[in-house]
mmCIF file of C-alpha atoms and ligand atoms in Angstrom:
data_model
loop_
_atom_site.group_PDB
_atom_site.id
_atom_site.type_symbol
_atom_site.label_atom_id
_atom_site.label_comp_id
_atom_site.label_asym_id
_atom_site.label_seq_id
_atom_site.Cartn_x
_atom_site.Cartn_y
_atom_site.Cartn_z
ATOM 1 C CA MET I 17 -0.202 0.069 -0.600
ATOM 2 C CA SER I 18 1.433 3.456 -1.117
ATOM 3 C CA SER I 19 1.839 5.706 2.042
ATOM 4 C CA PRO I 20 -0.397 8.694 1.182
ATOM 5 C CA GLN I 21 1.207 12.556 1.625
ATOM 6 C CA GLN I 22 -1.879 14.163 1.982
ATOM 7 C CA ILE I 23 -4.962 14.066 3.689
ATOM 8 C CA ALA I 24 -7.608 12.315 1.019
ATOM 9 C CA ALA I 25 -10.874 10.591 0.891
ATOM 10 C CA ASP I 26 -10.573 6.991 2.608
ATOM 11 C CA THR I 27 -6.999 8.296 4.515
ATOM 12 C CA VAL I 28 -6.729 7.343 8.105
ATOM 13 C CA VAL I 29 -5.976 10.495 10.284
ATOM 14 C CA GLY I 30 -4.125 11.166 13.391
ATOM 15 C CA ILE I 31 -4.914 13.976 14.917
ATOM 16 C CA HIS I 32 -3.921 15.753 18.143
ATOM 17 C CA TYR I 33 -6.784 18.683 18.737
ATOM 18 C CA THR I 34 -8.422 21.261 21.446
ATOM 19 C CA LEU I 35 -11.798 22.088 21.133
ATOM 20 C CA THR I 36 -12.902 25.558 23.054
ATOM 21 C CA LEU I 37 -16.058 27.598 22.938
ATOM 22 C CA ASP I 38 -16.956 30.961 22.399
ATOM 23 C CA SER I 39 -16.906 31.762 25.823
ATOM 24 C CA GLY I 40 -13.292 30.320 25.772
ATOM 25 C CA ALA I 41 -14.045 27.045 27.785
ATOM 26 C CA GLN I 42 -11.913 24.353 26.843
ATOM 27 C CA VAL I 43 -14.280 21.110 26.530
ATOM 28 C CA ASP I 44 -12.208 18.602 24.652
ATOM 29 C CA SER I 45 -8.603 18.294 23.931
ATOM 30 C CA SER I 46 -6.350 14.775 23.280
ATOM 31 C CA VAL I 47 -2.944 16.670 23.950
ATOM 32 C CA GLY I 48 -0.943 14.981 26.286
ATOM 33 C CA GLY I 49 -2.880 11.486 25.538
ATOM 34 C CA GLU I 50 -3.561 9.598 22.310
ATOM 35 C CA PRO I 51 -4.203 11.092 19.280
ATOM 36 C CA LEU I 52 -7.725 11.198 17.843
ATOM 37 C CA LEU I 53 -7.956 8.352 14.800
ATOM 38 C CA TYR I 54 -10.597 9.043 12.592
ATOM 39 C CA LEU I 55 -11.348 7.967 9.003
ATOM 40 C CA HIS I 56 -11.149 10.871 6.742
ATOM 41 C CA GLY I 57 -14.773 11.102 4.358
ATOM 42 C CA HIS I 58 -16.516 9.005 6.179
ATOM 43 C CA GLY I 59 -18.510 11.279 8.735
ATOM 44 C CA ASN I 60 -16.477 10.365 11.787
ATOM 45 C CA ILE I 61 -15.491 14.200 12.973
ATOM 46 C CA VAL I 62 -17.994 17.130 12.071
ATOM 47 C CA PRO I 63 -18.344 17.974 8.968
ATOM 48 C CA GLY I 64 -16.294 21.656 9.279
ATOM 49 C CA LEU I 65 -13.215 20.470 10.297
ATOM 50 C CA GLU I 66 -13.306 17.409 8.390
ATOM 51 C CA ALA I 67 -13.502 19.574 4.935
ATOM 52 C CA GLU I 68 -11.049 22.136 6.485
ATOM 53 C CA LEU I 69 -8.100 18.906 6.899
ATOM 54 C CA THR I 70 -8.465 18.107 3.557
ATOM 55 C CA SER I 71 -5.085 18.284 1.301
ATOM 56 C CA HIS I 72 -3.113 19.099 4.946
ATOM 57 C CA LYS I 73 0.285 17.352 5.321
ATOM 58 C CA VAL I 74 1.717 15.753 8.548
ATOM 59 C CA GLY I 75 2.804 18.721 11.097
ATOM 60 C CA ASP I 76 0.434 21.011 9.900
ATOM 61 C CA ARG I 77 -1.379 22.949 12.408
ATOM 62 C CA VAL I 78 -4.713 24.418 11.441
ATOM 63 C CA MET I 79 -6.677 26.506 13.199
ATOM 64 C CA VAL I 80 -10.423 26.492 12.157
ATOM 65 C CA THR I 81 -13.449 27.806 13.899
ATOM 66 C CA VAL I 82 -16.792 25.641 13.031
ATOM 67 C CA PRO I 83 -20.223 27.533 13.037
ATOM 68 C CA PRO I 84 -23.058 25.326 14.428
ATOM 69 C CA ALA I 85 -24.299 24.283 10.937
ATOM 70 C CA LYS I 86 -21.059 22.556 10.257
ATOM 71 C CA GLY I 87 -20.496 21.136 14.023
ATOM 72 C CA TYR I 88 -23.431 19.689 16.162
ATOM 73 C CA GLY I 89 -26.332 21.593 14.213
ATOM 74 C CA GLU I 90 -28.550 24.047 15.507
ATOM 75 C CA ARG I 91 -29.884 24.155 19.125
ATOM 76 C CA GLN I 92 -33.860 23.355 18.810
ATOM 77 C CA PRO I 93 -36.213 24.850 21.669
ATOM 78 C CA ASN I 94 -38.668 22.241 23.135
ATOM 79 C CA ALA I 95 -36.314 19.614 21.798
ATOM 80 C CA THR I 96 -36.815 17.944 25.496
ATOM 81 C CA GLN I 97 -38.648 15.389 26.882
ATOM 82 C CA ALA I 98 -38.936 14.346 30.261
ATOM 83 C CA VAL I 99 -39.593 10.786 31.279
ATOM 84 C CA PRO I 100 -40.448 8.801 34.704
ATOM 85 C CA ARG I 101 -36.892 7.884 36.095
ATOM 86 C CA HIS I 102 -38.002 4.113 36.040
ATOM 87 C CA ALA I 103 -38.395 3.678 32.401
ATOM 88 C CA PHE I 104 -34.376 4.016 31.875
ATOM 89 C CA PRO I 105 -32.484 0.735 31.992
ATOM 90 C CA PRO I 106 -32.297 -0.952 35.030
ATOM 91 C CA GLY I 107 -28.292 -0.933 36.073
ATOM 92 C CA GLU I 108 -27.603 2.674 34.633
ATOM 93 C CA THR I 109 -27.224 5.234 36.565
ATOM 94 C CA PRO I 110 -28.033 8.324 34.709
ATOM 95 C CA ARG I 111 -25.885 11.399 34.899
ATOM 96 C CA PRO I 112 -26.377 14.885 32.737
ATOM 97 C CA GLY I 113 -24.325 14.161 29.762
ATOM 98 C CA MET I 114 -24.896 10.807 29.212
ATOM 99 C CA GLN I 115 -25.435 10.133 25.580
ATOM 100 C CA PHE I 116 -27.665 6.934 24.494
ATOM 101 C CA GLY I 117 -29.899 5.830 21.325
ATOM 102 C CA ILE I 118 -33.550 5.507 21.395
ATOM 103 C CA ARG I 119 -35.821 4.359 19.063
ATOM 104 C CA ASP I 120 -38.611 6.940 17.256
ATOM 105 C CA GLU I 121 -41.596 5.711 15.848
ATOM 106 C CA ASP I 122 -39.791 4.809 12.295
ATOM 107 C CA GLY I 123 -37.616 2.667 13.561
ATOM 108 C CA ASP I 124 -34.787 4.215 13.651
ATOM 109 C CA VAL I 125 -32.448 5.021 16.365
ATOM 110 C CA VAL I 126 -31.785 8.829 17.287
ATOM 111 C CA PRO I 127 -29.337 10.038 20.086
ATOM 112 C CA VAL I 128 -30.464 11.629 23.171
ATOM 113 C CA TRP I 129 -28.527 13.142 26.040
ATOM 114 C CA VAL I 130 -29.502 13.238 29.191
ATOM 115 C CA ALA I 131 -29.334 17.193 30.186
ATOM 116 C CA LYS I 132 -31.318 17.098 34.114
ATOM 117 C CA VAL I 133 -31.996 14.052 36.866
ATOM 118 C CA THR I 134 -33.985 14.314 39.443
ATOM 119 C CA LYS I 135 -35.622 12.569 42.365
ATOM 120 C CA ASP I 136 -38.387 11.371 39.842
ATOM 121 C CA GLU I 137 -37.676 11.904 36.374
ATOM 122 C CA ILE I 138 -35.033 12.436 34.077
ATOM 123 C CA VAL I 139 -35.165 15.298 31.151
ATOM 124 C CA LEU I 140 -33.780 14.065 27.697
ATOM 125 C CA ASP I 141 -32.866 16.410 25.608
ATOM 126 C CA PHE I 142 -32.505 15.724 21.524
ATOM 127 C CA ASN I 143 -30.047 18.456 20.794
ATOM 128 C CA HIS I 144 -26.757 17.490 21.243
ATOM 129 C CA PRO I 145 -24.928 19.138 24.279
ATOM 130 C CA LEU I 146 -22.582 21.441 21.846
ATOM 131 C CA ALA I 147 -25.519 22.763 19.672
ATOM 132 C CA GLY I 148 -25.522 26.114 18.806
ATOM 133 C CA GLU I 149 -21.994 26.333 19.223
ATOM 134 C CA ASN I 150 -19.162 27.787 17.551
ATOM 135 C CA LEU I 151 -16.807 25.356 17.385
ATOM 136 C CA HIS I 152 -12.482 26.287 17.574
ATOM 137 C CA PHE I 153 -10.623 23.693 16.854
ATOM 138 C CA GLU I 154 -6.904 24.051 17.085
ATOM 139 C CA VAL I 155 -5.545 20.558 15.403
ATOM 140 C CA GLU I 156 -1.599 19.454 14.408
ATOM 141 C CA VAL I 157 -1.869 16.638 12.131
ATOM 142 C CA VAL I 158 0.435 13.984 13.208
ATOM 143 C CA SER I 159 -0.110 10.530 11.100
ATOM 144 C CA ILE I 160 -1.989 9.979 7.270
ATOM 145 C CA ARG I 161 -1.353 6.075 6.590
ATOM 146 C CA GLY I 162 -3.888 4.351 3.679
ATOM 147 C CA ALA I 163 -6.875 2.446 5.261
ATOM 148 C CA THR I 164 -7.934 -1.237 5.206
ATOM 149 C CA GLN I 165 -10.343 -2.573 3.217
ATOM 150 C CA GLU I 166 -11.614 -3.564 6.676
ATOM 151 C CA GLU I 167 -11.425 -0.160 7.566
ATOM 152 C CA LEU I 168 -12.896 1.263 4.945
ATOM 153 C CA ARG I 169 -16.191 -1.526 5.355
ATOM 154 C CA HIS I 170 -17.091 -0.610 8.777
ATOM 155 C CA GLY I 171 -16.501 3.037 8.042
ATOM 156 C CA HIS I 172 -14.006 3.958 11.066
ATOM 157 C CA PRO I 173 -10.175 3.223 11.934
ATOM 158 C CA HIS I 174 -8.739 0.018 13.499
ATOM 159 C CA GLY I 175 -6.650 0.516 16.676
ATOM 160 C CA PRO I 176 -2.675 -1.139 15.759
ATOM 161 C CA HIS I 177 -3.871 -4.402 17.798
ATOM 162 C CA GLY I 178 -7.072 -4.752 15.621
ATOM 163 C CA HIS I 179 -10.711 -4.093 16.189
ATOM 164 C CA ASP I 180 -10.257 -3.575 20.270
ATOM 165 C CA LEU I 181 -11.193 0.158 19.773
ATOM 166 C CA HIS I 182 -14.978 -0.412 18.730
HETATM 167 ZN ZN1 LIG U 220 -14.754 -1.856 13.221
#
């Protein structure tokens, strides 16, 4: 397999990144840990960041501000729903920020987040916690390689020891 020099569709890219919001609050960072691996062109990361990284090379540092429409979407009002606490699967302790999937009327699994937990109720929010936010990414490209056939079939990268990331 030839070794790609630039980020393009179907390359597995390793990045270090720090994500901050307009408020200056840092919400996530890989710095000091393992780089994030993603499969370029497969929607593994938000569209605004993925588009900006195309054609970059190892060692490039990229600063990009992604608006909500190309990030986690605009925040929809009235997208919360309170459910009784006993509706939550037993054995799971609901905590704010927890994500899970529920089936809608069409049988599709949609993501939902726990917004609030009270004694009797859990408030669910269908907005991503970062919906409505401008996302300020500071990225360093640390690796680029071609994807394996298995990774392309799965639509995500696999770790150095096989499928243990998933
Ligand atoms: Zn997989």
